Short mmCIF file of C-alpha atoms in Angstrom, two decimals:
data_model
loop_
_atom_site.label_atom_id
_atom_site.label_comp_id
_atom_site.label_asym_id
_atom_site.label_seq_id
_atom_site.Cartn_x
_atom_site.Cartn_y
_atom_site.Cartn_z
CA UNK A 1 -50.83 73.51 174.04
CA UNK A 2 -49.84 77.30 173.71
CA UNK A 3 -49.58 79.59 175.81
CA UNK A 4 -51.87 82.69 176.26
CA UNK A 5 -50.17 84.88 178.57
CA UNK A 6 -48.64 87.72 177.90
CA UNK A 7 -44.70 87.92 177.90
CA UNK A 8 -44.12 91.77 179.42
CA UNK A 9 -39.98 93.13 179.34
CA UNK A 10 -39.71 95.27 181.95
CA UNK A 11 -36.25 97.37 182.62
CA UNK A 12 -34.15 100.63 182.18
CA UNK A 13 -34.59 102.66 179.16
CA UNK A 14 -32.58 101.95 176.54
CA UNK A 15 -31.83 98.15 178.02
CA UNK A 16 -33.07 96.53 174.94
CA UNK A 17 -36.37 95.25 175.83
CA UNK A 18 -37.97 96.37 172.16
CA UNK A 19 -35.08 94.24 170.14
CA UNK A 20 -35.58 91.03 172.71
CA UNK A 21 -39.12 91.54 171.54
CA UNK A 22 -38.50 91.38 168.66
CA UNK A 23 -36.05 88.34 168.76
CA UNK A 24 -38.54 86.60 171.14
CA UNK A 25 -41.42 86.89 168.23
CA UNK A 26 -39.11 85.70 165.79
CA UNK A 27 -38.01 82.57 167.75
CA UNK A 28 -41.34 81.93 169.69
CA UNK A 29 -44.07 83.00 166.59
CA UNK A 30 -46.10 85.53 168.92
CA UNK A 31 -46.60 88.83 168.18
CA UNK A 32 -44.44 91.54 169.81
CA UNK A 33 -46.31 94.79 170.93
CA UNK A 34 -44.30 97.97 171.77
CA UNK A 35 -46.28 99.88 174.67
CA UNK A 36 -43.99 103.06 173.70
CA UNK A 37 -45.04 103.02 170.02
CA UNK A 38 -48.62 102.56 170.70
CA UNK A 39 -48.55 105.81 172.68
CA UNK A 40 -46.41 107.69 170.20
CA UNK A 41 -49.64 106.39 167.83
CA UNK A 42 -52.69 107.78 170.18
CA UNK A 43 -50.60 111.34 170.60
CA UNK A 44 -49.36 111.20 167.12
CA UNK A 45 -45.81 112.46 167.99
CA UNK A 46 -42.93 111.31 169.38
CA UNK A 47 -42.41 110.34 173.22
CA UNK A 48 -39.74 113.12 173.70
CA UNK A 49 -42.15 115.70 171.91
CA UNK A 50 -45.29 114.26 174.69
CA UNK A 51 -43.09 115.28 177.61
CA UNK A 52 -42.10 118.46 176.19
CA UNK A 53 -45.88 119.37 175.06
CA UNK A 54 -48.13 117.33 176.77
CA UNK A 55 -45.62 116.66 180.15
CA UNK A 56 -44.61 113.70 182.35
CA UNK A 57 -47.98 112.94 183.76
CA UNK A 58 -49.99 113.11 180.18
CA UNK A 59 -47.56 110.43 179.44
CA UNK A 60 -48.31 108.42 182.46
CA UNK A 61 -51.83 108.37 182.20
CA UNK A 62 -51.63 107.00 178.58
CA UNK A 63 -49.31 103.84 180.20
CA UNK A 64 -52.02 103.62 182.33
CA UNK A 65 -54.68 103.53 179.86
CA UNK A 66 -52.63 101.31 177.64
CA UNK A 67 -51.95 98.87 180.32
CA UNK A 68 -55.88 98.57 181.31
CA UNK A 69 -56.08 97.85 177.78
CA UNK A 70 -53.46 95.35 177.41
CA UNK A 71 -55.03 93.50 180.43
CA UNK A 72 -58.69 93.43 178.79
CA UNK A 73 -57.36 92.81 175.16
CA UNK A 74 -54.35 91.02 174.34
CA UNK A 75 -53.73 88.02 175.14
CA UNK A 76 -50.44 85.61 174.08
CA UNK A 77 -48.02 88.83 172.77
CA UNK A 78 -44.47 89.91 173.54
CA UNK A 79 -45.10 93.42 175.11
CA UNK A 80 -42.19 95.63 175.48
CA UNK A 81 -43.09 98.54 177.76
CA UNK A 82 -41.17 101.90 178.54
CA UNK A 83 -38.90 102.36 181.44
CA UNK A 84 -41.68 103.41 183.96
CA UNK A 85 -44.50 101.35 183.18
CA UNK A 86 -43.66 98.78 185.92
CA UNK A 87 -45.86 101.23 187.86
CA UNK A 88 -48.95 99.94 186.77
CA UNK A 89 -51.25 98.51 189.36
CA UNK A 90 -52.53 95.18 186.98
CA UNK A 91 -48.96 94.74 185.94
CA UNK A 92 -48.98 90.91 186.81
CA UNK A 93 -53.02 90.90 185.08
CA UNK A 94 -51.08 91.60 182.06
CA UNK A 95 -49.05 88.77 181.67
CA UNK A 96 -45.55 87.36 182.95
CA UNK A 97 -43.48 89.88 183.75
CA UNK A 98 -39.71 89.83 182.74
CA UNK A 99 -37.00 92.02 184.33
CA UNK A 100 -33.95 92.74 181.42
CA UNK A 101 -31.13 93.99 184.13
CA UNK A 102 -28.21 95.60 183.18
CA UNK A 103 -26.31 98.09 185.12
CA UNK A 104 -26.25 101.66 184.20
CA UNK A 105 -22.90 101.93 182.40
CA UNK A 106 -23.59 99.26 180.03
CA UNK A 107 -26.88 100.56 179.43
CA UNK A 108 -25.31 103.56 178.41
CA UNK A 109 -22.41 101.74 176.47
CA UNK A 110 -25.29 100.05 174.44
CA UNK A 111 -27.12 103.57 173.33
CA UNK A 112 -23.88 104.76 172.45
CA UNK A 113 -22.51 101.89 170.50
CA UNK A 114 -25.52 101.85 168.59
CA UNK A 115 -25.47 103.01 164.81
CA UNK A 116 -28.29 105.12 165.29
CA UNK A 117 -26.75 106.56 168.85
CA UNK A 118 -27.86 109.81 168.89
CA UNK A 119 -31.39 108.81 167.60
CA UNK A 120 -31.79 106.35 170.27
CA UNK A 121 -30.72 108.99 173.35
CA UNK A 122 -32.38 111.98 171.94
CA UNK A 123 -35.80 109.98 172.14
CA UNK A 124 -35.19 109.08 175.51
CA UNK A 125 -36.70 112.41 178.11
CA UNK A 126 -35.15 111.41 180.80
CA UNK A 127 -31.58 110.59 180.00
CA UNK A 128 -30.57 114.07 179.31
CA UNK A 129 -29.57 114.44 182.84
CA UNK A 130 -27.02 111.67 182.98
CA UNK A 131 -26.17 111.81 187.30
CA UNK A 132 -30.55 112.06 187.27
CA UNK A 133 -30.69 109.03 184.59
CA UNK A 134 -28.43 107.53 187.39
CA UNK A 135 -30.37 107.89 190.47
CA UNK A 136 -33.18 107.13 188.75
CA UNK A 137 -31.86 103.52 187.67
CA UNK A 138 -30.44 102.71 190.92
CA UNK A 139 -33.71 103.85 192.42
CA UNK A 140 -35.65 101.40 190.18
CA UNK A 141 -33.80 98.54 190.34
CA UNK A 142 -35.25 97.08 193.30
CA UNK A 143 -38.65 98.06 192.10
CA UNK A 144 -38.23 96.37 188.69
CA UNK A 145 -36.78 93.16 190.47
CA UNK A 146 -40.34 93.03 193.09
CA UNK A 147 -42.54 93.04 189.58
CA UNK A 148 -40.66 90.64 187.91
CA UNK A 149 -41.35 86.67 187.78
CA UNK A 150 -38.43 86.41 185.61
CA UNK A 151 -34.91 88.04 186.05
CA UNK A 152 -32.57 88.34 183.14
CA UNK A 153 -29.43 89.41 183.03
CA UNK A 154 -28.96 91.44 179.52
CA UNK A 155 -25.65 92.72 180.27
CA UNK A 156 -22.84 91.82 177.08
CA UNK A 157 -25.18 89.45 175.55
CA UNK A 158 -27.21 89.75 172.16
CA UNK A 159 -30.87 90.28 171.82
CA UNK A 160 -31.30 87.10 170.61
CA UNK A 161 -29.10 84.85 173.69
CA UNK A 162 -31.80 86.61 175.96
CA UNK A 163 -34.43 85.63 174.04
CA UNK A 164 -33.38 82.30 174.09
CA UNK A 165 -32.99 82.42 178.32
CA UNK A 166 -36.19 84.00 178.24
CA UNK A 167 -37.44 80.83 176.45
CA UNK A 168 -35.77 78.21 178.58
CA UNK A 169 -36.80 80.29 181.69
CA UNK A 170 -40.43 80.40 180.89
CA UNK A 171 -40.56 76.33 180.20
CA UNK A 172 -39.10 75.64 183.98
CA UNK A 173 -41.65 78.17 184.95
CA UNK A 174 -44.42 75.39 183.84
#
């Protein structure tokens, strides 16, 4: 029997919740969704670009319009989602919800280590502020820890080992 609900990463920006996606689809055969790249798609520019033109709270109404339409729509996808959309109110409607937790430092030890380093921070708004980026992580780790069904430690381990304790966490979940 498969599975239709939803598998929804939730964490920090820049945790690694799109590449566990994408792992996760390769190992489990769903589909992963990217709730950032679908709202790059309805704006037709880049997330950094919709908070500098459109603002924060343009960009909060599409999560919330994309999450009403995950809910309604899709059914038995990986969905990675940015950092805030944990906000949503039908969160749990959407499907299981996943916490990736890492602390700041080796969030920030990821981005930079990253061939594409200054790609990956310059399309992130709200890390150009590192102490802010800070708060702002501490501030949401307890929130992100109340959504989730799942907790996952992400810290030192590759994309795919986290897909795979995503995996064995979701069968002692049945």
């Amino acid at each position: 029997m498969k599975i239709m609900n939803n598998i929804v990463l939730i964490g920090f920006m820049g945790v690694g919740k799109g590449a566990v996606a994408r792992e996760l689809s390769k190992l489990s055969g769903r589909f992963a969704i990217d709730g950032d790249d679908m709202i790059e798609s309805l704006f037709n520019k880049k997330i950094a670009k919709i908070f500098e033109d459109e603002g924060e709270e343009a960009f909060r109404d599409a999560e919330k319009n994309l999450a009403k339409f995950l809910e309604h729509n899709v059914k038995g996808a990986i969905i990675s989602t940015g950092g805030g959309f944990y906000r949503q109110r039908n969160l749990k409607k959407i499907g299981t919800i996943i916490y990736l937790k890492s602390s700041f430092a080796k969030i920030m030890e990821r981005l930079q280590s990253a061939p594409n380093s200054a790609k990956k921070l310059a399309k992130r708004p709200l890390l150009k502020d590192l102490e802010k980026a800070k708060k702002l992580h501490k501030e949401r780790n307890g929130a992100y820890a109340r959504k989730a069904d799942i907790i996952i430690i992400a810290e030192d381990k590759s994309p795919k080992k986290i897909a795979k304790e995503i995996l064995k966490a979701l069968k002692g979940q049945k």
